[in-house]
Short mmCIF file of N, CA and C in Angstrom, two decimals:
data_model
loop_
_atom_site.label_atom_id
_atom_site.label_comp_id
_atom_site.label_asym_id
_atom_site.label_seq_id
_atom_site.Cartn_x
_atom_site.Cartn_y
_atom_site.Cartn_z
N UNK L 9 -15.25 -19.87 15.66
CA UNK L 9 -15.33 -18.54 15.08
C UNK L 9 -14.13 -18.28 14.16
N UNK L 10 -12.97 -18.79 14.58
CA UNK L 10 -11.77 -18.59 13.77
C UNK L 10 -11.95 -19.24 12.40
N UNK L 11 -12.49 -20.43 12.37
CA UNK L 11 -12.67 -21.14 11.10
C UNK L 11 -13.69 -20.43 10.21
N UNK L 12 -14.72 -19.85 10.81
CA UNK L 12 -15.71 -19.11 10.04
C UNK L 12 -15.09 -17.88 9.39
N UNK L 13 -14.32 -17.12 10.17
CA UNK L 13 -13.66 -15.93 9.62
C UNK L 13 -12.67 -16.30 8.53
N UNK L 14 -11.93 -17.37 8.73
CA UNK L 14 -10.98 -17.81 7.71
C UNK L 14 -11.69 -18.29 6.45
N UNK L 15 -12.81 -18.97 6.61
CA UNK L 15 -13.57 -19.44 5.45
C UNK L 15 -14.13 -18.29 4.64
N UNK L 16 -14.72 -17.31 5.33
CA UNK L 16 -15.25 -16.13 4.63
C UNK L 16 -14.11 -15.36 3.98
N UNK L 17 -12.98 -15.25 4.69
CA UNK L 17 -11.82 -14.56 4.13
C UNK L 17 -11.29 -15.24 2.88
N UNK L 18 -11.31 -16.57 2.89
CA UNK L 18 -10.84 -17.30 1.71
C UNK L 18 -11.75 -17.05 0.51
N UNK L 19 -13.05 -17.07 0.73
CA UNK L 19 -13.99 -16.81 -0.36
C UNK L 19 -13.79 -15.39 -0.91
N UNK L 20 -13.65 -14.42 -0.01
CA UNK L 20 -13.44 -13.04 -0.46
C UNK L 20 -12.11 -12.88 -1.19
N UNK L 21 -11.07 -13.57 -0.71
CA UNK L 21 -9.77 -13.51 -1.38
C UNK L 21 -9.85 -14.09 -2.79
N UNK L 22 -10.48 -15.22 -2.93
CA UNK L 22 -10.59 -15.86 -4.25
C UNK L 22 -11.39 -14.97 -5.20
N UNK L 23 -12.50 -14.40 -4.71
CA UNK L 23 -13.31 -13.53 -5.57
C UNK L 23 -12.57 -12.24 -5.93
N UNK L 24 -11.83 -11.69 -4.99
CA UNK L 24 -11.07 -10.48 -5.28
C UNK L 24 -9.96 -10.72 -6.28
N UNK L 25 -9.24 -11.82 -6.12
CA UNK L 25 -8.17 -12.15 -7.06
C UNK L 25 -8.75 -12.46 -8.43
N UNK L 26 -9.88 -13.16 -8.47
CA UNK L 26 -10.52 -13.45 -9.77
C UNK L 26 -10.93 -12.15 -10.45
N UNK L 27 -11.43 -11.19 -9.69
CA UNK L 27 -11.80 -9.90 -10.27
C UNK L 27 -10.59 -9.14 -10.79
N UNK L 28 -9.49 -9.19 -10.04
CA UNK L 28 -8.27 -8.52 -10.50
C UNK L 28 -7.70 -9.17 -11.75
N UNK L 29 -7.71 -10.50 -11.78
CA UNK L 29 -7.22 -11.21 -12.97
C UNK L 29 -8.07 -10.85 -14.17
N UNK L 30 -9.38 -10.78 -13.98
CA UNK L 30 -10.25 -10.42 -15.09
C UNK L 30 -10.01 -8.99 -15.56
N UNK L 31 -9.81 -8.07 -14.64
CA UNK L 31 -9.59 -6.68 -15.01
C UNK L 31 -8.28 -6.47 -15.77
N UNK L 32 -7.24 -7.19 -15.38
CA UNK L 32 -5.93 -6.97 -16.00
C UNK L 32 -5.67 -7.84 -17.22
N UNK L 33 -6.30 -9.02 -17.30
CA UNK L 33 -6.01 -9.92 -18.41
C UNK L 33 -7.22 -10.27 -19.26
N UNK L 34 -8.42 -10.14 -18.69
CA UNK L 34 -9.62 -10.53 -19.42
C UNK L 34 -10.00 -11.98 -19.22
N UNK L 35 -9.19 -12.73 -18.48
CA UNK L 35 -9.50 -14.13 -18.22
C UNK L 35 -10.55 -14.23 -17.12
N UNK L 36 -11.12 -15.38 -16.94
CA UNK L 36 -12.09 -15.66 -15.88
C UNK L 36 -13.30 -14.74 -15.95
N UNK L 37 -13.77 -14.45 -17.14
CA UNK L 37 -14.84 -13.49 -17.32
C UNK L 37 -16.12 -13.81 -16.59
N UNK L 38 -16.62 -15.01 -16.68
CA UNK L 38 -17.88 -15.34 -16.05
C UNK L 38 -17.75 -15.99 -14.71
N UNK L 39 -16.55 -15.98 -14.14
CA UNK L 39 -16.30 -16.75 -12.94
C UNK L 39 -16.45 -15.93 -11.67
N UNK L 40 -16.03 -14.71 -11.66
CA UNK L 40 -16.07 -13.90 -10.45
C UNK L 40 -17.42 -13.22 -10.26
N UNK L 41 -17.76 -12.99 -9.01
CA UNK L 41 -19.05 -12.37 -8.70
C UNK L 41 -19.03 -10.87 -8.95
N UNK L 42 -17.87 -10.26 -8.94
CA UNK L 42 -17.78 -8.80 -9.08
C UNK L 42 -18.29 -8.36 -10.45
N UNK L 43 -18.03 -9.11 -11.48
CA UNK L 43 -18.43 -8.73 -12.82
C UNK L 43 -19.93 -8.85 -13.03
N UNK L 44 -20.63 -9.55 -12.16
CA UNK L 44 -22.06 -9.76 -12.31
C UNK L 44 -22.90 -8.77 -11.51
N UNK L 45 -22.27 -7.89 -10.75
CA UNK L 45 -23.00 -6.91 -9.96
C UNK L 45 -23.27 -5.68 -10.81
N UNK L 46 -24.54 -5.40 -11.04
CA UNK L 46 -24.91 -4.29 -11.91
C UNK L 46 -24.52 -2.93 -11.36
N UNK L 47 -24.59 -2.77 -10.05
CA UNK L 47 -24.27 -1.47 -9.46
C UNK L 47 -22.77 -1.19 -9.44
N UNK L 48 -21.95 -2.19 -9.76
CA UNK L 48 -20.50 -2.02 -9.72
C UNK L 48 -19.89 -1.71 -11.09
N UNK L 49 -20.73 -1.40 -12.07
CA UNK L 49 -20.21 -1.11 -13.40
C UNK L 49 -19.25 0.07 -13.36
N UNK L 50 -18.03 -0.17 -13.80
CA UNK L 50 -17.00 0.86 -13.81
C UNK L 50 -16.15 0.88 -12.55
N UNK L 51 -16.56 0.14 -11.53
CA UNK L 51 -15.82 0.12 -10.27
C UNK L 51 -15.32 -1.28 -9.91
N UNK L 52 -15.25 -2.17 -10.89
CA UNK L 52 -14.87 -3.55 -10.62
C UNK L 52 -13.47 -3.66 -10.05
N UNK L 53 -12.55 -2.87 -10.55
CA UNK L 53 -11.17 -2.91 -10.07
C UNK L 53 -11.10 -2.52 -8.60
N UNK L 54 -11.76 -1.43 -8.23
CA UNK L 54 -11.75 -0.97 -6.85
C UNK L 54 -12.44 -1.96 -5.92
N UNK L 55 -13.53 -2.54 -6.38
CA UNK L 55 -14.24 -3.52 -5.57
C UNK L 55 -13.41 -4.78 -5.37
N UNK L 56 -12.69 -5.19 -6.39
CA UNK L 56 -11.82 -6.37 -6.26
C UNK L 56 -10.69 -6.11 -5.28
N UNK L 57 -10.10 -4.93 -5.34
CA UNK L 57 -9.05 -4.57 -4.38
C UNK L 57 -9.62 -4.55 -2.97
N UNK L 58 -10.81 -4.00 -2.81
CA UNK L 58 -11.45 -3.96 -1.49
C UNK L 58 -11.72 -5.36 -0.96
N UNK L 59 -12.11 -6.29 -1.82
CA UNK L 59 -12.33 -7.67 -1.38
C UNK L 59 -11.05 -8.32 -0.89
N UNK L 60 -9.95 -8.08 -1.58
CA UNK L 60 -8.67 -8.65 -1.16
C UNK L 60 -8.24 -8.06 0.18
N UNK L 61 -8.38 -6.74 0.34
CA UNK L 61 -8.01 -6.09 1.60
C UNK L 61 -8.90 -6.59 2.74
N UNK L 62 -10.19 -6.73 2.48
CA UNK L 62 -11.11 -7.23 3.51
C UNK L 62 -10.77 -8.67 3.88
N UNK L 63 -10.36 -9.47 2.91
CA UNK L 63 -9.98 -10.85 3.20
C UNK L 63 -8.78 -10.89 4.15
N UNK L 64 -7.78 -10.05 3.90
CA UNK L 64 -6.62 -10.03 4.79
C UNK L 64 -6.99 -9.50 6.17
N UNK L 65 -7.93 -8.56 6.23
CA UNK L 65 -8.40 -8.07 7.53
C UNK L 65 -9.10 -9.18 8.31
N UNK L 66 -9.88 -10.00 7.61
CA UNK L 66 -10.54 -11.12 8.28
C UNK L 66 -9.52 -12.16 8.75
N UNK L 67 -8.50 -12.40 7.95
CA UNK L 67 -7.45 -13.34 8.38
C UNK L 67 -6.76 -12.81 9.63
N UNK L 68 -6.47 -11.52 9.67
CA UNK L 68 -5.82 -10.92 10.83
C UNK L 68 -6.73 -10.97 12.05
N UNK L 69 -8.01 -10.72 11.86
CA UNK L 69 -8.97 -10.78 12.98
C UNK L 69 -9.09 -12.19 13.52
N UNK L 70 -9.09 -13.17 12.63
CA UNK L 70 -9.17 -14.57 13.08
C UNK L 70 -7.93 -14.95 13.86
N UNK L 71 -6.78 -14.47 13.40
CA UNK L 71 -5.52 -14.81 14.09
C UNK L 71 -5.43 -14.10 15.43
N UNK L 72 -5.83 -12.86 15.50
CA UNK L 72 -5.75 -12.14 16.78
C UNK L 72 -6.76 -12.66 17.78
N UNK L 73 -7.89 -13.14 17.30
CA UNK L 73 -8.87 -13.72 18.20
C UNK L 73 -8.42 -15.02 18.80
N UNK L 74 -7.63 -15.79 18.06
CA UNK L 74 -7.13 -17.08 18.59
C UNK L 74 -6.01 -16.88 19.59
N UNK L 75 -5.24 -15.79 19.46
CA UNK L 75 -4.14 -15.53 20.40
C UNK L 75 -4.65 -14.99 21.72
N UNK L 76 -5.81 -14.34 21.70
CA UNK L 76 -6.33 -13.71 22.93
C UNK L 76 -6.83 -14.75 23.93
N UNK L 77 -7.13 -15.92 23.48
CA UNK L 77 -7.69 -16.95 24.38
C UNK L 77 -6.64 -17.85 24.92
#
């Protein structure tokens, strides 16, 4: 379970950082999934920040779950 949470967290972290890089610099335009979501038009920055925060929450959950056992 720890590896699954870390894997999902890594994917979310990479996508969130790619979205932030695209928002601030314009690079990685077609690479991140956030820019391809039609319902997120105008909210890409907030969604990218949310992905990064969720990734760190998953990392923390994976770590706390491994210490409990």
